[in-house]
Amino acid sequence: MSAILQIFVISILVYFVSLSVINLVLIFLGAMQLRKYNNQIADSDLDHIANSRLSLQISLIIPAYNEANIIVGAVENALKLNYPTYEVIVVDDGSTDETLTLLKHRFNIQTLERHKSSSIETNEIHAVYESPDHPKLVVISKKNGHRADAINAGVALSRYPLLCIIDADCVIETDGLQHMARPFLFDPNLAAAAGVIRPSNGLVIENGVIKKRGLPKTWLGMNQEVEYARSFQWARIGMNRLNSMLCISGALLLIKKSVFEETGGPWPEAITDDIEYTIRLNGFLFDRKKKRNLRLAFIPDAVSYTEVPEKFNCYLSQRNRWQRGTLQAIFHNWKMFFNPRYGATSFLGLPYLFIFEAMAPVVEFTAYVLAVFMLVSGITTLEEILKLVFLAYATSVFFTLIAILITETSRLSSSSWKDYGKMILAVFIDNFGWHQIRVFTSVWATIQFIFLGRRDLGSPIARTKRPSLIQP
Amino acid sequence: MEILDYNLSSLALNIGLAVFGMSIVLLVITTAVHWHKDRRKTQIMTFDRINEPLVMSYLDGKTPQIQVIKSMENDPLEAMQLLMDIHKKLPPTEQSRLLHLFAALPHIDKEISALDSPFTKRRLEAAERLGYLRNEASAEALLNALEDGVLAVRYCAARSLAAHGNTNFIEPTLLAFETEPDIEWLRLVEIVLDYGTPAIPKLLAIMESPSGKYSNNILNVAIRALGTFKEPRAVKPLIRLLDHSEFSIRLNAARALGNIGDPSAISPVAELSHDPDWSVRNKAIQAIGKLHAESQIPVLIEALADPSWQVRYSAAQSLYSLGQPGIEQLNEIMNHTQDLSAHDMCCQVVGEHDLHDIKNNPS
């Protein structure tokens, strides 16, 4: 009995050490990439992009379902972006609230006959609207499908060669599209790019423009602020260096329309369409048989701010959905696992996503159960458990602080000493409860996905009402 | 009793303590970085608050140059940044006075030697700043920087050379990027456009040069820039290029001819409406609209049945841009055609224009 338990404990330790070593490698790779990126960006690049009539035109697509609380503010923000030529396509995915009515009143949109420019299949489109007051704005009203179906409808009616996909709760800085488009303007082989995502809960927005950055007011929000920093400041950029960035958030994706059409767009049945689509996109780009010679970029200074849940039940629901979505995306693309045709994506990216992201909560939960069992059975001592817990805690704080250090050297640095102090405090207390809640939620979601066959999208996040600040 | 070997659990504790110690060091470094950024931000704000009004006063002729330079000499890097920021906001007529201030900055000459720095970022900054120091030494250093190992530095040097405005730099600039696969050729067009209309003779020379002297990319740059400048002398050579074997040359020649608007291009451009490449057909159809070629209405109607959505859309737009005769044709097609895609496209384009006419003419 004791020998079996010992094997379990050592396996978990090996898992933990492997994860830490991989994280160190990713930090090193991410730091190299960041340094290269920062060294090669000139201050004038963005001005040139903003003023050039030759900058690539962009269709900004915003899928929206029951977003009446925030939709007007989101569109105002999108219309304020400083970019030479772009259109904003809002896709009302059969909302049952006042999303469409609010858009009609605020932007004076009127029906217009507009037909699909691509062959991507979507649910029925009821009407297309444009506004004489806002020539950049297009609104599509369609029968409800999932978020992926709404994105596909937006793409089918888009006009421009680059697509930028964001969520309705996202806010972008006025120069956000310049940052996103910059690598595409220089690199003809770049197919898609992802940016950094940060919580929007503490932002001060005036007339659709971000005036001040701040932090969420609740500790649940702060916990997510730290988590987003850790997730985006080095892990993704390091994974991208290995052609293994398999999770591009739906909150900010820029992709060539031709590539989007060839891949067929996101899968409407996916629980988290962004993760599933990213895996498939990687398979498309790095398919050795096709020799497409295309690239995927992570842009560390392009930021999209998204609303994170500050109510506990919404938070749990979101985490549950993410965990089930990750598992579904992995299983849906299982043929890519260890398939030489997809190179590093299949040997590094997918195994990492499965073993160290999707399965991490299960391993950690097992460790907790074992610890309690062994303690109660007298197989181990509290002192021994505390030593191991301390090692895990110290490692977690170390990796998070690296993310904070990178953040502080970037343009996302804390705007005041008070915010900086709050952030540091959040780093040290994240592991006392919040982290464990995430773990337990993910384990429950795994059980629901594997044993109960749960595939629904869960309950939507209740949005904080964001008032329109532009007077009609 | 312990599940792990005592040495192993002690090792775990020691590693944990070491990692925690490193975390504390990281925390100190992070705090120092935050403090430094915060302090620098305050310094820059103070510097700008004092010196920006002085620079504006100098531009109004109220403050002597020496006083402005003396005020800025304690922070040369921020002085350059402030002048670059002000330069962007000024109308072109007032920008040249600001350049005298650049030339008078005490450390500006160091930027020339900085182009040889081992640090990429330093070379990039120097290449950017030398765009504002318009003397021979600066130009020569920038020309050398066109051979830098890093593409971003080469590109920045090319833009700075364009800011100098000497059109003799056009050819070396284009040749420096001729074999570079990692840059979109449109970025080179932007550089050439920065030279303004004085670049036209050089571009005409490139376009009329013997076949094979320049790559297709360079030829495309010249064609696109001449089209943007709407240069009538380019019409004949552009018409000759409509038969080029490379599709991108045909496409850009059609686009340029549409921009220039010379009626002699109408028939040759219309012939491209049957090009095997849809993007070339699309540009030809757009050019017919820009050339206001009523005689080509049948070509546009035929293009409404093109397999490409984009070509059909451009055909309907071009018909609309012809004014009354084209709009009559669109209405005729909307009412009588059996071709559903042509019908839908006409409805869409007429609808778009009607909607935007409401804004321009509310009655």
PDB file of N, CA and C in Angstrom, chain A residues 6 38-41 43-44 47-48 52-54 110 112-117 130 132 159 185-186 188 295 379-381 384 387 390-391 394 398 401-402 405 408 410 413-414 417 420 424, chain B residues 1-4 9 16-17 19 23 26-27 30-31 34-35 37-38 81 88 121 124 128 150 152 155 159 182-184 187 189-190 224 228 309 313 344 347-348 351-352 355-356 358-359:
ATOM      1  N   GLN A   6       3.704   5.714  -2.577  1.00  0.00           N
ATOM      2  CA  GLN A   6       4.986   6.368  -2.833  1.00  0.00           C
ATOM      3  C   GLN A   6       5.180   6.611  -4.344  1.00  0.00           C
ATOM      4  N   ASN A  38      10.773  43.917 -29.205  1.00  0.00           N
ATOM      5  CA  ASN A  38      10.942  45.300 -28.743  1.00  0.00           C
ATOM      6  C   ASN A  38      12.107  45.996 -29.424  1.00  0.00           C
ATOM      7  N   ASN A  39      13.156  45.226 -29.758  1.00  0.00           N
ATOM      8  CA  ASN A  39      14.318  45.820 -30.421  1.00  0.00           C
ATOM      9  C   ASN A  39      14.010  46.256 -31.846  1.00  0.00           C
ATOM     10  N   GLN A  40      12.983  45.685 -32.446  1.00  0.00           N
ATOM     11  CA  GLN A  40      12.766  45.932 -33.871  1.00  0.00           C
ATOM     12  C   GLN A  40      11.539  46.799 -34.140  1.00  0.00           C
ATOM     13  N   ILE A  41      10.998  47.413 -33.112  1.00  0.00           N
ATOM     14  CA  ILE A  41       9.847  48.279 -33.350  1.00  0.00           C
ATOM     15  C   ILE A  41      10.279  49.735 -33.163  1.00  0.00           C
ATOM     16  N   ASP A  43       9.435  53.844 -33.038  1.00  0.00           N
ATOM     17  CA  ASP A  43       8.305  54.681 -32.615  1.00  0.00           C
ATOM     18  C   ASP A  43       7.464  55.144 -33.807  1.00  0.00           C
ATOM     19  N   SER A  44       8.159  55.407 -34.919  1.00  0.00           N
ATOM     20  CA  SER A  44       7.442  55.983 -36.064  1.00  0.00           C
ATOM     21  C   SER A  44       6.608  54.957 -36.831  1.00  0.00           C
ATOM     22  N   ASP A  47       2.890  55.522 -36.423  1.00  0.00           N
ATOM     23  CA  ASP A  47       2.416  56.739 -37.098  1.00  0.00           C
ATOM     24  C   ASP A  47       2.284  56.505 -38.596  1.00  0.00           C
ATOM     25  N   HIS A  48       3.286  55.811 -39.147  1.00  0.00           N
ATOM     26  CA  HIS A  48       3.227  55.526 -40.589  1.00  0.00           C
ATOM     27  C   HIS A  48       1.994  54.690 -40.918  1.00  0.00           C
ATOM     28  N   SER A  52      -0.960  55.897 -43.467  1.00  0.00           N
ATOM     29  CA  SER A  52      -0.742  55.389 -44.826  1.00  0.00           C
ATOM     30  C   SER A  52      -2.037  54.914 -45.473  1.00  0.00           C
ATOM     31  N   ARG A  53      -2.189  55.301 -46.722  1.00  0.00           N
ATOM     32  CA  ARG A  53      -3.369  54.795 -47.453  1.00  0.00           C
ATOM     33  C   ARG A  53      -3.121  53.371 -47.944  1.00  0.00           C
ATOM     34  N   LEU A  54      -1.907  52.868 -47.734  1.00  0.00           N
ATOM     35  CA  LEU A  54      -1.592  51.509 -48.193  1.00  0.00           C
ATOM     36  C   LEU A  54      -1.631  50.478 -47.061  1.00  0.00           C
ATOM     37  N   GLN A 110     -29.966  51.444 -40.759  1.00  0.00           N
ATOM     38  CA  GLN A 110     -31.106  51.186 -41.632  1.00  0.00           C
ATOM     39  C   GLN A 110     -30.833  49.955 -42.494  1.00  0.00           C
ATOM     40  N   LEU A 112     -30.350  47.281 -45.360  1.00  0.00           N
ATOM     41  CA  LEU A 112     -29.674  47.409 -46.645  1.00  0.00           C
ATOM     42  C   LEU A 112     -29.514  46.016 -47.214  1.00  0.00           C
ATOM     43  N   GLU A 113     -29.619  45.908 -48.543  1.00  0.00           N
ATOM     44  CA  GLU A 113     -29.417  44.596 -49.147  1.00  0.00           C
ATOM     45  C   GLU A 113     -27.913  44.360 -49.286  1.00  0.00           C
ATOM     46  N   ARG A 114     -27.408  43.353 -48.644  1.00  0.00           N
ATOM     47  CA  ARG A 114     -25.979  43.047 -48.761  1.00  0.00           C
ATOM     48  C   ARG A 114     -25.837  41.535 -48.811  1.00  0.00           C
ATOM     49  N   HIS A 115     -25.030  41.055 -49.741  1.00  0.00           N
ATOM     50  CA  HIS A 115     -24.942  39.608 -49.945  1.00  0.00           C
ATOM     51  C   HIS A 115     -23.566  39.081 -49.594  1.00  0.00           C
ATOM     52  N   LYS A 116     -23.541  37.787 -49.266  1.00  0.00           N
ATOM     53  CA  LYS A 116     -22.307  37.177 -48.797  1.00  0.00           C
ATOM     54  C   LYS A 116     -21.204  37.251 -49.851  1.00  0.00           C
ATOM     55  N   SER A 117     -19.995  37.512 -49.377  1.00  0.00           N
ATOM     56  CA  SER A 117     -18.862  37.522 -50.303  1.00  0.00           C
ATOM     57  C   SER A 117     -18.060  36.228 -50.170  1.00  0.00           C
ATOM     58  N   GLU A 130     -26.863  49.270 -42.258  1.00  0.00           N
ATOM     59  CA  GLU A 130     -25.731  50.203 -42.250  1.00  0.00           C
ATOM     60  C   GLU A 130     -26.249  51.542 -41.764  1.00  0.00           C
ATOM     61  N   PRO A 132     -26.113  55.787 -42.145  1.00  0.00           N
ATOM     62  CA  PRO A 132     -25.632  56.958 -42.883  1.00  0.00           C
ATOM     63  C   PRO A 132     -24.726  57.839 -42.022  1.00  0.00           C
ATOM     64  N   ARG A 159     -15.707  42.840 -46.148  1.00  0.00           N
ATOM     65  CA  ARG A 159     -15.179  43.303 -47.435  1.00  0.00           C
ATOM     66  C   ARG A 159     -13.657  43.309 -47.509  1.00  0.00           C
ATOM     67  N   LEU A 185       1.936  43.993 -42.098  1.00  0.00           N
ATOM     68  CA  LEU A 185       2.376  44.925 -43.127  1.00  0.00           C
ATOM     69  C   LEU A 185       3.805  44.620 -43.558  1.00  0.00           C
ATOM     70  N   PHE A 186       4.567  44.011 -42.647  1.00  0.00           N
ATOM     71  CA  PHE A 186       5.961  43.746 -42.975  1.00  0.00           C
ATOM     72  C   PHE A 186       6.190  42.316 -43.453  1.00  0.00           C
ATOM     73  N   PRO A 188       4.915  39.155 -45.391  1.00  0.00           N
ATOM     74  CA  PRO A 188       3.895  38.623 -46.304  1.00  0.00           C
ATOM     75  C   PRO A 188       3.432  37.210 -45.934  1.00  0.00           C
ATOM     76  N   ARG A 295       2.958  31.778 -41.112  1.00  0.00           N
ATOM     77  CA  ARG A 295       3.387  31.979 -39.720  1.00  0.00           C
ATOM     78  C   ARG A 295       2.253  32.502 -38.850  1.00  0.00           C
ATOM     79  N   ILE A 379       0.426   7.819   7.254  1.00  0.00           N
ATOM     80  CA  ILE A 379       1.527   7.393   6.369  1.00  0.00           C
ATOM     81  C   ILE A 379       2.559   8.511   6.232  1.00  0.00           C
ATOM     82  N   THR A 380       2.087   9.741   6.383  1.00  0.00           N
ATOM     83  CA  THR A 380       3.021  10.865   6.281  1.00  0.00           C
ATOM     84  C   THR A 380       2.790  11.823   7.445  1.00  0.00           C
ATOM     85  N   THR A 381       3.637  12.829   7.511  1.00  0.00           N
ATOM     86  CA  THR A 381       3.490  13.813   8.593  1.00  0.00           C
ATOM     87  C   THR A 381       3.065  15.158   8.021  1.00  0.00           C
ATOM     88  N   GLU A 384       6.007  17.023   6.493  1.00  0.00           N
ATOM     89  CA  GLU A 384       6.394  16.638   5.127  1.00  0.00           C
ATOM     90  C   GLU A 384       5.457  17.270   4.095  1.00  0.00           C
ATOM     91  N   LYS A 387       6.210  20.931   3.680  1.00  0.00           N
ATOM     92  CA  LYS A 387       7.424  21.173   2.884  1.00  0.00           C
ATOM     93  C   LYS A 387       7.088  21.186   1.388  1.00  0.00           C
ATOM     94  N   PHE A 390       4.934  24.153   0.443  1.00  0.00           N
ATOM     95  CA  PHE A 390       5.754  25.370   0.386  1.00  0.00           C
ATOM     96  C   PHE A 390       6.541  25.433  -0.928  1.00  0.00           C
ATOM     97  N   LEU A 391       7.062  24.287  -1.354  1.00  0.00           N
ATOM     98  CA  LEU A 391       7.793  24.258  -2.633  1.00  0.00           C
ATOM     99  C   LEU A 391       6.871  24.688  -3.781  1.00  0.00           C
ATOM    100  N   ALA A 394       6.131  28.487  -3.460  1.00  0.00           N
ATOM    101  CA  ALA A 394       7.275  29.328  -3.831  1.00  0.00           C
ATOM    102  C   ALA A 394       7.453  29.341  -5.349  1.00  0.00           C
ATOM    103  N   PHE A 398       7.126  32.584  -7.780  1.00  0.00           N
ATOM    104  CA  PHE A 398       8.283  32.936  -8.608  1.00  0.00           C
ATOM    105  C   PHE A 398       7.863  33.175 -10.068  1.00  0.00           C
ATOM    106  N   LEU A 401       5.719  36.279 -10.421  1.00  0.00           N
ATOM    107  CA  LEU A 401       6.487  37.524 -10.304  1.00  0.00           C
ATOM    108  C   LEU A 401       7.268  37.822 -11.587  1.00  0.00           C
ATOM    109  N   ILE A 402       7.707  36.784 -12.262  1.00  0.00           N
ATOM    110  CA  ILE A 402       8.388  37.021 -13.550  1.00  0.00           C
ATOM    111  C   ILE A 402       7.411  37.694 -14.517  1.00  0.00           C
ATOM    112  N   LEU A 405       7.090  41.241 -13.540  1.00  0.00           N
ATOM    113  CA  LEU A 405       8.282  42.002 -13.941  1.00  0.00           C
ATOM    114  C   LEU A 405       8.211  42.355 -15.430  1.00  0.00           C
ATOM    115  N   GLU A 408       5.741  45.059 -15.916  1.00  0.00           N
ATOM    116  CA  GLU A 408       6.209  46.376 -15.482  1.00  0.00           C
ATOM    117  C   GLU A 408       7.167  47.010 -16.496  1.00  0.00           C
ATOM    118  N   SER A 410       6.757  46.671 -19.663  1.00  0.00           N
ATOM    119  CA  SER A 410       5.996  46.933 -20.879  1.00  0.00           C
ATOM    120  C   SER A 410       5.114  48.172 -20.694  1.00  0.00           C
ATOM    121  N   SER A 413       2.422  48.564 -17.603  1.00  0.00           N
ATOM    122  CA  SER A 413       2.843  48.667 -16.195  1.00  0.00           C
ATOM    123  C   SER A 413       1.767  49.341 -15.346  1.00  0.00           C
ATOM    124  N   SER A 414       1.805  49.046 -14.044  1.00  0.00           N
ATOM    125  CA  SER A 414       0.785  49.591 -13.140  1.00  0.00           C
ATOM    126  C   SER A 414       0.781  51.115 -13.212  1.00  0.00           C
ATOM    127  N   TRP A 417       1.318  53.508  -7.642  1.00  0.00           N
ATOM    128  CA  TRP A 417       1.924  52.668  -6.603  1.00  0.00           C
ATOM    129  C   TRP A 417       0.866  51.838  -5.901  1.00  0.00           C
ATOM    130  N   TYR A 420       0.143  48.934  -8.031  1.00  0.00           N
ATOM    131  CA  TYR A 420       1.294  48.024  -7.996  1.00  0.00           C
ATOM    132  C   TYR A 420       1.269  47.187  -6.718  1.00  0.00           C
ATOM    133  N   ILE A 424       0.935  43.060  -6.345  1.00  0.00           N
ATOM    134  CA  ILE A 424       1.924  42.225  -5.656  1.00  0.00           C
ATOM    135  C   ILE A 424       1.246  41.415  -4.547  1.00  0.00           C
TER     136      ILE A 424
ATOM    137  N   MET B   1       6.568   8.950  10.570  1.00  0.00           N
ATOM    138  CA  MET B   1       6.760   8.227   9.310  1.00  0.00           C
ATOM    139  C   MET B   1       6.621   9.201   8.138  1.00  0.00           C
ATOM    140  N   GLU B   2       7.437   9.014   7.127  1.00  0.00           N
ATOM    141  CA  GLU B   2       7.372   9.906   5.972  1.00  0.00           C
ATOM    142  C   GLU B   2       7.298   9.092   4.693  1.00  0.00           C
ATOM    143  N   ILE B   3       6.470   9.560   3.736  1.00  0.00           N
ATOM    144  CA  ILE B   3       6.283   8.817   2.481  1.00  0.00           C
ATOM    145  C   ILE B   3       7.517   8.962   1.582  1.00  0.00           C
ATOM    146  N   LEU B   4       8.158  10.104   1.657  1.00  0.00           N
ATOM    147  CA  LEU B   4       9.365  10.317   0.861  1.00  0.00           C
ATOM    148  C   LEU B   4      10.586  10.068   1.730  1.00  0.00           C
ATOM    149  N   SER B   9      12.601  15.025   1.018  1.00  0.00           N
ATOM    150  CA  SER B   9      11.701  16.062   1.526  1.00  0.00           C
ATOM    151  C   SER B   9      12.500  17.269   2.008  1.00  0.00           C
ATOM    152  N   GLY B  16      12.495  24.918  -2.190  1.00  0.00           N
ATOM    153  CA  GLY B  16      11.407  25.876  -1.952  1.00  0.00           C
ATOM    154  C   GLY B  16      11.934  27.166  -1.364  1.00  0.00           C
ATOM    155  N   LEU B  17      12.847  27.043  -0.393  1.00  0.00           N
ATOM    156  CA  LEU B  17      13.424  28.246   0.235  1.00  0.00           C
ATOM    157  C   LEU B  17      14.250  29.042  -0.773  1.00  0.00           C
ATOM    158  N   VAL B  19      13.890  29.062  -4.060  1.00  0.00           N
ATOM    159  CA  VAL B  19      12.984  29.697  -5.042  1.00  0.00           C
ATOM    160  C   VAL B  19      12.289  30.895  -4.404  1.00  0.00           C
ATOM    161  N   SER B  23      12.368  34.725  -5.447  1.00  0.00           N
ATOM    162  CA  SER B  23      11.148  35.515  -5.636  1.00  0.00           C
ATOM    163  C   SER B  23      11.280  36.870  -4.951  1.00  0.00           C
ATOM    164  N   LEU B  26      13.394  38.943  -7.065  1.00  0.00           N
ATOM    165  CA  LEU B  26      12.588  39.390  -8.214  1.00  0.00           C
ATOM    166  C   LEU B  26      11.669  40.540  -7.828  1.00  0.00           C
ATOM    167  N   LEU B  27      11.100  40.421  -6.633  1.00  0.00           N
ATOM    168  CA  LEU B  27      10.189  41.457  -6.152  1.00  0.00           C
ATOM    169  C   LEU B  27      10.918  42.790  -6.027  1.00  0.00           C
ATOM    170  N   THR B  30      11.545  44.079  -9.520  1.00  0.00           N
ATOM    171  CA  THR B  30      10.300  44.576 -10.114  1.00  0.00           C
ATOM    172  C   THR B  30       9.934  45.935  -9.521  1.00  0.00           C
ATOM    173  N   THR B  31      10.109  46.052  -8.197  1.00  0.00           N
ATOM    174  CA  THR B  31       9.788  47.330  -7.557  1.00  0.00           C
ATOM    175  C   THR B  31      10.723  48.431  -8.065  1.00  0.00           C
ATOM    176  N   HIS B  34       9.566  49.476 -11.446  1.00  0.00           N
ATOM    177  CA  HIS B  34       8.375  50.324 -11.341  1.00  0.00           C
ATOM    178  C   HIS B  34       8.757  51.727 -10.885  1.00  0.00           C
ATOM    179  N   TRP B  35       9.657  51.785  -9.890  1.00  0.00           N
ATOM    180  CA  TRP B  35      10.100  53.087  -9.371  1.00  0.00           C
ATOM    181  C   TRP B  35      10.790  53.881 -10.478  1.00  0.00           C
ATOM    182  N   LYS B  37      10.503  53.615 -13.748  1.00  0.00           N
ATOM    183  CA  LYS B  37       9.554  54.055 -14.789  1.00  0.00           C
ATOM    184  C   LYS B  37       8.730  55.237 -14.313  1.00  0.00           C
ATOM    185  N   ASP B  38       8.308  55.122 -13.054  1.00  0.00           N
ATOM    186  CA  ASP B  38       7.491  56.179 -12.474  1.00  0.00           C
ATOM    187  C   ASP B  38       8.281  57.500 -12.435  1.00  0.00           C
ATOM    188  N   GLN B  81      13.212  63.389 -28.583  1.00  0.00           N
ATOM    189  CA  GLN B  81      11.870  62.819 -28.616  1.00  0.00           C
ATOM    190  C   GLN B  81      10.811  63.922 -28.668  1.00  0.00           C
ATOM    191  N   LYS B  88       5.725  65.963 -35.731  1.00  0.00           N
ATOM    192  CA  LYS B  88       4.575  65.231 -36.286  1.00  0.00           C
ATOM    193  C   LYS B  88       3.312  66.089 -36.299  1.00  0.00           C
ATOM    194  N   LYS B 121      18.465  47.948 -31.002  1.00  0.00           N
ATOM    195  CA  LYS B 121      17.553  49.034 -30.630  1.00  0.00           C
ATOM    196  C   LYS B 121      18.222  50.390 -30.806  1.00  0.00           C
ATOM    197  N   LEU B 124      18.386  51.257 -34.425  1.00  0.00           N
ATOM    198  CA  LEU B 124      17.055  51.600 -34.917  1.00  0.00           C
ATOM    199  C   LEU B 124      16.697  53.035 -34.519  1.00  0.00           C
ATOM    200  N   GLU B 128      16.152  56.316 -37.008  1.00  0.00           N
ATOM    201  CA  GLU B 128      14.932  57.128 -36.963  1.00  0.00           C
ATOM    202  C   GLU B 128      15.284  58.609 -36.762  1.00  0.00           C
ATOM    203  N   VAL B 150      19.767  43.830 -39.844  1.00  0.00           N
ATOM    204  CA  VAL B 150      18.392  43.717 -39.336  1.00  0.00           C
ATOM    205  C   VAL B 150      17.440  44.501 -40.249  1.00  0.00           C
ATOM    206  N   ALA B 152      14.477  45.685 -39.832  1.00  0.00           N
ATOM    207  CA  ALA B 152      13.811  46.857 -39.254  1.00  0.00           C
ATOM    208  C   ALA B 152      14.699  48.091 -39.323  1.00  0.00           C
ATOM    209  N   TYR B 155      14.826  49.290 -42.974  1.00  0.00           N
ATOM    210  CA  TYR B 155      13.566  49.938 -43.348  1.00  0.00           C
ATOM    211  C   TYR B 155      13.498  51.350 -42.746  1.00  0.00           C
ATOM    212  N   ARG B 159      13.280  55.025 -44.673  1.00  0.00           N
ATOM    213  CA  ARG B 159      12.263  56.070 -44.430  1.00  0.00           C
ATOM    214  C   ARG B 159      12.936  57.396 -44.081  1.00  0.00           C
ATOM    215  N   ASP B 182      11.134  39.074 -46.742  1.00  0.00           N
ATOM    216  CA  ASP B 182      10.327  39.298 -45.543  1.00  0.00           C
ATOM    217  C   ASP B 182       9.732  40.690 -45.455  1.00  0.00           C
ATOM    218  N   ILE B 183       9.554  41.355 -46.578  1.00  0.00           N
ATOM    219  CA  ILE B 183       8.900  42.660 -46.498  1.00  0.00           C
ATOM    220  C   ILE B 183       7.877  42.785 -47.625  1.00  0.00           C
ATOM    221  N   GLU B 184       6.716  43.285 -47.279  1.00  0.00           N
ATOM    222  CA  GLU B 184       5.672  43.541 -48.270  1.00  0.00           C
ATOM    223  C   GLU B 184       6.146  44.677 -49.171  1.00  0.00           C
ATOM    224  N   ARG B 187       5.285  48.427 -48.620  1.00  0.00           N
ATOM    225  CA  ARG B 187       6.035  49.293 -47.698  1.00  0.00           C
ATOM    226  C   ARG B 187       7.052  50.128 -48.484  1.00  0.00           C
ATOM    227  N   VAL B 189       6.541  51.146 -51.532  1.00  0.00           N
ATOM    228  CA  VAL B 189       5.744  52.192 -52.200  1.00  0.00           C
ATOM    229  C   VAL B 189       5.574  53.376 -51.236  1.00  0.00           C
ATOM    230  N   GLU B 190       5.293  53.057 -49.971  1.00  0.00           N
ATOM    231  CA  GLU B 190       5.127  54.130 -48.978  1.00  0.00           C
ATOM    232  C   GLU B 190       6.389  54.994 -48.900  1.00  0.00           C
ATOM    233  N   ARG B 224       2.938  51.546 -59.004  1.00  0.00           N
ATOM    234  CA  ARG B 224       1.960  51.946 -57.983  1.00  0.00           C
ATOM    235  C   ARG B 224       2.150  53.411 -57.584  1.00  0.00           C
ATOM    236  N   THR B 228      -0.351  56.634 -58.103  1.00  0.00           N
ATOM    237  CA  THR B 228      -0.786  57.468 -56.979  1.00  0.00           C
ATOM    238  C   THR B 228      -0.498  58.942 -57.258  1.00  0.00           C
ATOM    239  N   TRP B 309     -17.066  37.094 -56.687  1.00  0.00           N
ATOM    240  CA  TRP B 309     -17.940  38.060 -56.006  1.00  0.00           C
ATOM    241  C   TRP B 309     -17.347  39.454 -56.121  1.00  0.00           C
ATOM    242  N   TYR B 313     -19.023  42.823 -57.679  1.00  0.00           N
ATOM    243  CA  TYR B 313     -19.221  44.009 -56.840  1.00  0.00           C
ATOM    244  C   TYR B 313     -18.591  45.239 -57.507  1.00  0.00           C
ATOM    245  N   ASP B 344     -28.727  40.485 -57.315  1.00  0.00           N
ATOM    246  CA  ASP B 344     -28.418  40.767 -55.912  1.00  0.00           C
ATOM    247  C   ASP B 344     -27.336  41.839 -55.787  1.00  0.00           C
ATOM    248  N   CYS B 347     -28.721  45.287 -56.532  1.00  0.00           N
ATOM    249  CA  CYS B 347     -29.547  45.756 -55.411  1.00  0.00           C
ATOM    250  C   CYS B 347     -28.661  46.245 -54.272  1.00  0.00           C
ATOM    251  N   GLN B 348     -27.604  45.471 -53.979  1.00  0.00           N
ATOM    252  CA  GLN B 348     -26.722  45.831 -52.859  1.00  0.00           C
ATOM    253  C   GLN B 348     -26.048  47.182 -53.096  1.00  0.00           C
ATOM    254  N   GLY B 351     -28.511  50.072 -53.076  1.00  0.00           N
ATOM    255  CA  GLY B 351     -28.925  50.284 -51.676  1.00  0.00           C
ATOM    256  C   GLY B 351     -27.868  51.028 -50.885  1.00  0.00           C
ATOM    257  N   GLU B 352     -26.604  50.611 -51.037  1.00  0.00           N
ATOM    258  CA  GLU B 352     -25.502  51.274 -50.308  1.00  0.00           C
ATOM    259  C   GLU B 352     -25.448  52.760 -50.649  1.00  0.00           C
ATOM    260  N   LEU B 355     -28.406  54.754 -49.255  1.00  0.00           N
ATOM    261  CA  LEU B 355     -28.291  54.982 -47.814  1.00  0.00           C
ATOM    262  C   LEU B 355     -27.343  56.142 -47.534  1.00  0.00           C
ATOM    263  N   HIS B 356     -26.217  56.152 -48.214  1.00  0.00           N
ATOM    264  CA  HIS B 356     -25.247  57.210 -47.924  1.00  0.00           C
ATOM    265  C   HIS B 356     -25.665  58.540 -48.543  1.00  0.00           C
ATOM    266  N   ILE B 358     -28.643  59.614 -48.214  1.00  0.00           N
ATOM    267  CA  ILE B 358     -29.525  60.199 -47.190  1.00  0.00           C
ATOM    268  C   ILE B 358     -28.719  61.158 -46.325  1.00  0.00           C
ATOM    269  N   LYS B 359     -27.492  60.752 -46.015  1.00  0.00           N
ATOM    270  CA  LYS B 359     -26.629  61.581 -45.170  1.00  0.00           C
ATOM    271  C   LYS B 359     -26.264  62.881 -45.899  1.00  0.00           C
TER     272      LYS B 359
END
